[in-house]
Amino acid sequence: MVYFMAKYEQRLKARKLRGGGKSIKWIAKHLGVSSGSVCLWCRDVELTPKQIESIKVAQIAAGYAGRMKGATMHKQRRLDSIQHFQKEGQKDIGRLSKRDLFLLGLGVYAGEGYKYGNRAGVTNSDPAIVHLMLRWFREICFVHDEEFVCEVGINELHKDRVQEVERYWSKLTCIPHKNFIKTSLKRVKNKKVYENRENYFGVLAVRIRKSANLEYKILGWLHGALTQ
């Protein structure tokens, strides 16, 4: 008897809530019963057009919120995974020996370095790659800072940030600003919109003065590595 009384009370509450314009799903969750039960109890409760529209809007908003929550969770899992493997990578690699640095830099040069024009150098937009290659030039190739010539290349939409970008690369490379030649502004047909405009620093080309012999030497190293 108590069970049936409780069910009867829930039915009355469900009908009242439905008459007030609440959705079946919301009522079921609120009362702790199944959606099927609420549908059965409220099948003859008529809603006004305004109430129906309000429920539709709420359902759309709830669906969007659910998708956003799912996307946020997915993004966080991805970031956690990247961070985990970065830590694992640091552990696996350990401290680079001089030979490790020699071969690593040579591998990067094979992909990103100059292999023409009788001048050694490298071009990249990744600060970590630029930092590594400058270390390689300094420690493996014995290049002095005054021998470096730097040129920044940026989208013309950022021409108002030229000085800021040049300062960024000068600080990162520890190469004085006097070693930088005029920044190259790249013209593009499609006007790209940068979400984080202040985080865009273009591309840095690092060349080495009078480095024909160094270029030949590096190409010789590459030949030796690739013909094993």
PDB file of C-alpha atoms in Angstrom, residues 8-169:
ATOM      1  CA  TYR A   8       0.675   7.925  -6.936  1.00  0.00           C
ATOM      2  CA  GLU A   9       2.349  10.974  -5.380  1.00  0.00           C
ATOM      3  CA  GLN A  10       5.171  10.816  -7.930  1.00  0.00           C
ATOM      4  CA  ARG A  11       2.581  10.618 -10.707  1.00  0.00           C
ATOM      5  CA  LEU A  12       0.820  13.734  -9.408  1.00  0.00           C
ATOM      6  CA  LYS A  13       4.152  15.620  -9.127  1.00  0.00           C
ATOM      7  CA  ALA A  14       5.123  14.525 -12.633  1.00  0.00           C
ATOM      8  CA  ARG A  15       1.852  15.746 -14.116  1.00  0.00           C
ATOM      9  CA  LYS A  16       2.139  19.066 -12.285  1.00  0.00           C
ATOM     10  CA  LEU A  17       5.710  19.560 -13.501  1.00  0.00           C
ATOM     11  CA  ARG A  18       4.755  18.597 -17.037  1.00  0.00           C
ATOM     12  CA  GLY A  19       1.875  21.046 -16.955  1.00  0.00           C
ATOM     13  CA  GLY A  20       4.395  23.686 -15.893  1.00  0.00           C
ATOM     14  CA  GLY A  21       6.348  23.071 -19.100  1.00  0.00           C
ATOM     15  CA  LYS A  22       9.139  20.768 -17.906  1.00  0.00           C
ATOM     16  CA  SER A  23      10.585  18.142 -20.257  1.00  0.00           C
ATOM     17  CA  ILE A  24      10.059  14.398 -19.757  1.00  0.00           C
ATOM     18  CA  LYS A  25      13.780  13.846 -19.233  1.00  0.00           C
ATOM     19  CA  TRP A  26      14.042  16.657 -16.667  1.00  0.00           C
ATOM     20  CA  ILE A  27      11.042  15.341 -14.693  1.00  0.00           C
ATOM     21  CA  ALA A  28      12.388  11.766 -14.705  1.00  0.00           C
ATOM     22  CA  LYS A  29      15.741  12.929 -13.370  1.00  0.00           C
ATOM     23  CA  HIS A  30      14.134  15.232 -10.797  1.00  0.00           C
ATOM     24  CA  LEU A  31      11.834  12.499  -9.421  1.00  0.00           C
ATOM     25  CA  GLY A  32      14.307   9.643  -9.774  1.00  0.00           C
ATOM     26  CA  VAL A  33      12.083   7.561 -12.039  1.00  0.00           C
ATOM     27  CA  SER A  34      12.317   6.297 -15.622  1.00  0.00           C
ATOM     28  CA  SER A  35      11.441   8.460 -18.610  1.00  0.00           C
ATOM     29  CA  GLY A  36       9.033   5.727 -19.689  1.00  0.00           C
ATOM     30  CA  SER A  37       7.039   6.106 -16.472  1.00  0.00           C
ATOM     31  CA  VAL A  38       6.838   9.887 -16.886  1.00  0.00           C
ATOM     32  CA  CYS A  39       5.683   9.483 -20.503  1.00  0.00           C
ATOM     33  CA  LEU A  40       2.929   7.123 -19.370  1.00  0.00           C
ATOM     34  CA  TRP A  41       1.781   9.392 -16.527  1.00  0.00           C
ATOM     35  CA  CYS A  42       1.811  12.575 -18.614  1.00  0.00           C
ATOM     36  CA  ARG A  43       0.635  11.317 -21.993  1.00  0.00           C
ATOM     37  CA  ASP A  44      -2.585  13.323 -21.834  1.00  0.00           C
ATOM     38  CA  VAL A  45      -1.022  16.512 -20.458  1.00  0.00           C
ATOM     39  CA  GLU A  46      -1.112  19.150 -23.198  1.00  0.00           C
ATOM     40  CA  LEU A  47       1.551  21.835 -23.476  1.00  0.00           C
ATOM     41  CA  THR A  48       1.156  25.314 -24.898  1.00  0.00           C
ATOM     42  CA  PRO A  49       3.135  26.231 -28.040  1.00  0.00           C
ATOM     43  CA  LYS A  50       5.293  28.508 -25.872  1.00  0.00           C
ATOM     44  CA  GLN A  51       6.090  25.645 -23.478  1.00  0.00           C
ATOM     45  CA  ILE A  52       6.965  23.334 -26.386  1.00  0.00           C
ATOM     46  CA  GLU A  53       9.321  25.943 -27.854  1.00  0.00           C
ATOM     47  CA  SER A  54      10.925  26.522 -24.444  1.00  0.00           C
ATOM     48  CA  ILE A  55      11.603  22.775 -24.062  1.00  0.00           C
ATOM     49  CA  LYS A  56      13.171  22.638 -27.553  1.00  0.00           C
ATOM     50  CA  VAL A  57      15.485  25.559 -26.748  1.00  0.00           C
ATOM     51  CA  ALA A  58      16.504  23.932 -23.446  1.00  0.00           C
ATOM     52  CA  GLN A  59      17.230  20.627 -25.202  1.00  0.00           C
ATOM     53  CA  ILE A  60      19.389  22.334 -27.817  1.00  0.00           C
ATOM     54  CA  ALA A  61      21.300  24.195 -25.088  1.00  0.00           C
ATOM     55  CA  ALA A  62      21.768  20.982 -23.102  1.00  0.00           C
ATOM     56  CA  GLY A  63      23.044  19.158 -26.186  1.00  0.00           C
ATOM     57  CA  TYR A  64      25.537  21.931 -26.936  1.00  0.00           C
ATOM     58  CA  ALA A  65      26.731  21.968 -23.328  1.00  0.00           C
ATOM     59  CA  GLY A  66      27.190  18.186 -23.458  1.00  0.00           C
ATOM     60  CA  ARG A  67      29.222  18.400 -26.670  1.00  0.00           C
ATOM     61  CA  MET A  68      31.393  21.169 -25.232  1.00  0.00           C
ATOM     62  CA  LYS A  69      31.988  19.148 -22.062  1.00  0.00           C
ATOM     63  CA  GLY A  70      32.962  16.128 -24.158  1.00  0.00           C
ATOM     64  CA  ALA A  71      35.321  18.208 -26.311  1.00  0.00           C
ATOM     65  CA  THR A  72      36.936  19.727 -23.222  1.00  0.00           C
ATOM     66  CA  MET A  73      37.445  16.296 -21.668  1.00  0.00           C
ATOM     67  CA  HIS A  74      38.926  14.968 -24.928  1.00  0.00           C
ATOM     68  CA  LYS A  75      41.293  17.946 -25.175  1.00  0.00           C
ATOM     69  CA  GLN A  76      42.429  17.493 -21.560  1.00  0.00           C
ATOM     70  CA  ARG A  77      43.075  13.775 -22.131  1.00  0.00           C
ATOM     71  CA  ARG A  78      45.149  14.661 -25.178  1.00  0.00           C
ATOM     72  CA  LEU A  79      47.157  17.273 -23.258  1.00  0.00           C
ATOM     73  CA  ASP A  80      47.701  14.847 -20.369  1.00  0.00           C
ATOM     74  CA  SER A  81      48.900  12.202 -22.834  1.00  0.00           C
ATOM     75  CA  ILE A  82      51.320  14.620 -24.520  1.00  0.00           C
ATOM     76  CA  GLN A  83      52.705  15.738 -21.150  1.00  0.00           C
ATOM     77  CA  HIS A  84      53.116  12.108 -20.035  1.00  0.00           C
ATOM     78  CA  PHE A  85      55.106  11.137 -23.133  1.00  0.00           C
ATOM     79  CA  GLN A  86      57.201  14.316 -22.955  1.00  0.00           C
ATOM     80  CA  LYS A  87      58.306  13.278 -19.465  1.00  0.00           C
ATOM     81  CA  GLU A  88      58.897   9.717 -20.666  1.00  0.00           C
ATOM     82  CA  GLY A  89      60.875  11.058 -23.624  1.00  0.00           C
ATOM     83  CA  GLN A  90      63.138  13.167 -21.396  1.00  0.00           C
ATOM     84  CA  LYS A  91      63.741  10.107 -19.236  1.00  0.00           C
ATOM     85  CA  ASP A  92      64.450   7.837 -22.228  1.00  0.00           C
ATOM     86  CA  ILE A  93      66.811  10.293 -23.941  1.00  0.00           C
ATOM     87  CA  GLY A  94      68.710  11.373 -20.848  1.00  0.00           C
ATOM     88  CA  ARG A  95      71.675  13.700 -21.219  1.00  0.00           C
ATOM     89  CA  LEU A  96      73.032  14.194 -24.748  1.00  0.00           C
ATOM     90  CA  SER A  97      76.681  13.291 -25.275  1.00  0.00           C
ATOM     91  CA  LYS A  98      78.707  15.304 -27.783  1.00  0.00           C
ATOM     92  CA  ARG A  99      78.284  12.545 -30.359  1.00  0.00           C
ATOM     93  CA  ASP A 100      74.535  12.455 -29.703  1.00  0.00           C
ATOM     94  CA  LEU A 101      74.401  16.199 -30.374  1.00  0.00           C
ATOM     95  CA  PHE A 102      76.554  15.786 -33.490  1.00  0.00           C
ATOM     96  CA  LEU A 103      74.252  13.153 -35.032  1.00  0.00           C
ATOM     97  CA  LEU A 104      71.018  14.819 -33.898  1.00  0.00           C
ATOM     98  CA  GLY A 105      72.036  18.167 -35.389  1.00  0.00           C
ATOM     99  CA  LEU A 106      73.189  16.468 -38.575  1.00  0.00           C
ATOM    100  CA  GLY A 107      69.792  14.795 -38.898  1.00  0.00           C
ATOM    101  CA  VAL A 108      67.973  18.108 -38.463  1.00  0.00           C
ATOM    102  CA  TYR A 109      70.334  19.771 -40.958  1.00  0.00           C
ATOM    103  CA  ALA A 110      69.482  17.060 -43.504  1.00  0.00           C
ATOM    104  CA  GLY A 111      65.871  18.222 -43.381  1.00  0.00           C
ATOM    105  CA  GLU A 112      66.051  21.910 -42.503  1.00  0.00           C
ATOM    106  CA  GLY A 113      69.539  23.114 -43.388  1.00  0.00           C
ATOM    107  CA  TYR A 114      70.880  24.874 -46.464  1.00  0.00           C
ATOM    108  CA  LYS A 115      72.243  22.461 -49.031  1.00  0.00           C
ATOM    109  CA  TYR A 116      72.923  24.956 -51.792  1.00  0.00           C
ATOM    110  CA  GLY A 117      74.418  28.398 -52.354  1.00  0.00           C
ATOM    111  CA  ASN A 118      77.803  27.652 -50.748  1.00  0.00           C
ATOM    112  CA  ARG A 119      76.621  28.880 -47.355  1.00  0.00           C
ATOM    113  CA  ALA A 120      75.734  26.950 -44.214  1.00  0.00           C
ATOM    114  CA  GLY A 121      72.553  27.801 -42.361  1.00  0.00           C
ATOM    115  CA  VAL A 122      69.131  26.680 -41.241  1.00  0.00           C
ATOM    116  CA  THR A 123      65.558  27.991 -41.442  1.00  0.00           C
ATOM    117  CA  ASN A 124      62.754  27.093 -39.046  1.00  0.00           C
ATOM    118  CA  SER A 125      59.788  28.501 -37.131  1.00  0.00           C
ATOM    119  CA  ASP A 126      60.132  26.167 -34.125  1.00  0.00           C
ATOM    120  CA  PRO A 127      62.112  27.901 -31.334  1.00  0.00           C
ATOM    121  CA  ALA A 128      63.291  24.528 -29.984  1.00  0.00           C
ATOM    122  CA  ILE A 129      64.739  23.512 -33.380  1.00  0.00           C
ATOM    123  CA  VAL A 130      66.418  26.900 -33.836  1.00  0.00           C
ATOM    124  CA  HIS A 131      67.885  26.689 -30.316  1.00  0.00           C
ATOM    125  CA  LEU A 132      69.196  23.156 -30.962  1.00  0.00           C
ATOM    126  CA  MET A 133      70.803  24.073 -34.279  1.00  0.00           C
ATOM    127  CA  LEU A 134      72.528  27.134 -32.852  1.00  0.00           C
ATOM    128  CA  ARG A 135      73.945  24.943 -30.112  1.00  0.00           C
ATOM    129  CA  TRP A 136      75.078  22.515 -32.835  1.00  0.00           C
ATOM    130  CA  PHE A 137      76.742  25.262 -34.873  1.00  0.00           C
ATOM    131  CA  ARG A 138      78.485  26.631 -31.781  1.00  0.00           C
ATOM    132  CA  GLU A 139      79.577  23.387 -30.121  1.00  0.00           C
ATOM    133  CA  ILE A 140      80.089  21.060 -33.087  1.00  0.00           C
ATOM    134  CA  CYS A 141      80.973  23.431 -35.927  1.00  0.00           C
ATOM    135  CA  PHE A 142      82.762  26.023 -33.707  1.00  0.00           C
ATOM    136  CA  VAL A 143      80.906  28.989 -35.218  1.00  0.00           C
ATOM    137  CA  HIS A 144      81.272  32.296 -33.344  1.00  0.00           C
ATOM    138  CA  ASP A 145      78.289  34.591 -32.753  1.00  0.00           C
ATOM    139  CA  GLU A 146      79.657  37.386 -34.941  1.00  0.00           C
ATOM    140  CA  GLU A 147      79.536  34.987 -37.900  1.00  0.00           C
ATOM    141  CA  PHE A 148      75.758  34.532 -37.707  1.00  0.00           C
ATOM    142  CA  VAL A 149      73.411  36.539 -39.932  1.00  0.00           C
ATOM    143  CA  CYS A 150      69.711  36.334 -39.061  1.00  0.00           C
ATOM    144  CA  GLU A 151      66.649  37.177 -41.115  1.00  0.00           C
ATOM    145  CA  VAL A 152      63.085  37.054 -39.829  1.00  0.00           C
ATOM    146  CA  GLY A 153      60.252  36.211 -42.202  1.00  0.00           C
ATOM    147  CA  ILE A 154      56.697  37.091 -41.145  1.00  0.00           C
ATOM    148  CA  ASN A 155      53.271  37.511 -42.681  1.00  0.00           C
ATOM    149  CA  GLU A 156      52.761  41.108 -43.825  1.00  0.00           C
ATOM    150  CA  LEU A 157      49.710  41.307 -41.555  1.00  0.00           C
ATOM    151  CA  HIS A 158      52.209  41.479 -38.664  1.00  0.00           C
ATOM    152  CA  LYS A 159      54.336  44.315 -40.027  1.00  0.00           C
ATOM    153  CA  ASP A 160      53.411  46.400 -36.968  1.00  0.00           C
ATOM    154  CA  ARG A 161      55.157  43.760 -34.786  1.00  0.00           C
ATOM    155  CA  VAL A 162      58.509  43.654 -36.635  1.00  0.00           C
ATOM    156  CA  GLN A 163      60.560  45.058 -33.745  1.00  0.00           C
ATOM    157  CA  GLU A 164      58.800  42.852 -31.199  1.00  0.00           C
ATOM    158  CA  VAL A 165      59.434  39.720 -33.309  1.00  0.00           C
ATOM    159  CA  GLU A 166      63.088  40.614 -33.923  1.00  0.00           C
ATOM    160  CA  ARG A 167      63.609  41.148 -30.177  1.00  0.00           C
ATOM    161  CA  TYR A 168      62.022  37.760 -29.509  1.00  0.00           C
ATOM    162  CA  TRP A 169      64.418  35.906 -31.821  1.00  0.00           C
TER     163      TRP A 169
END
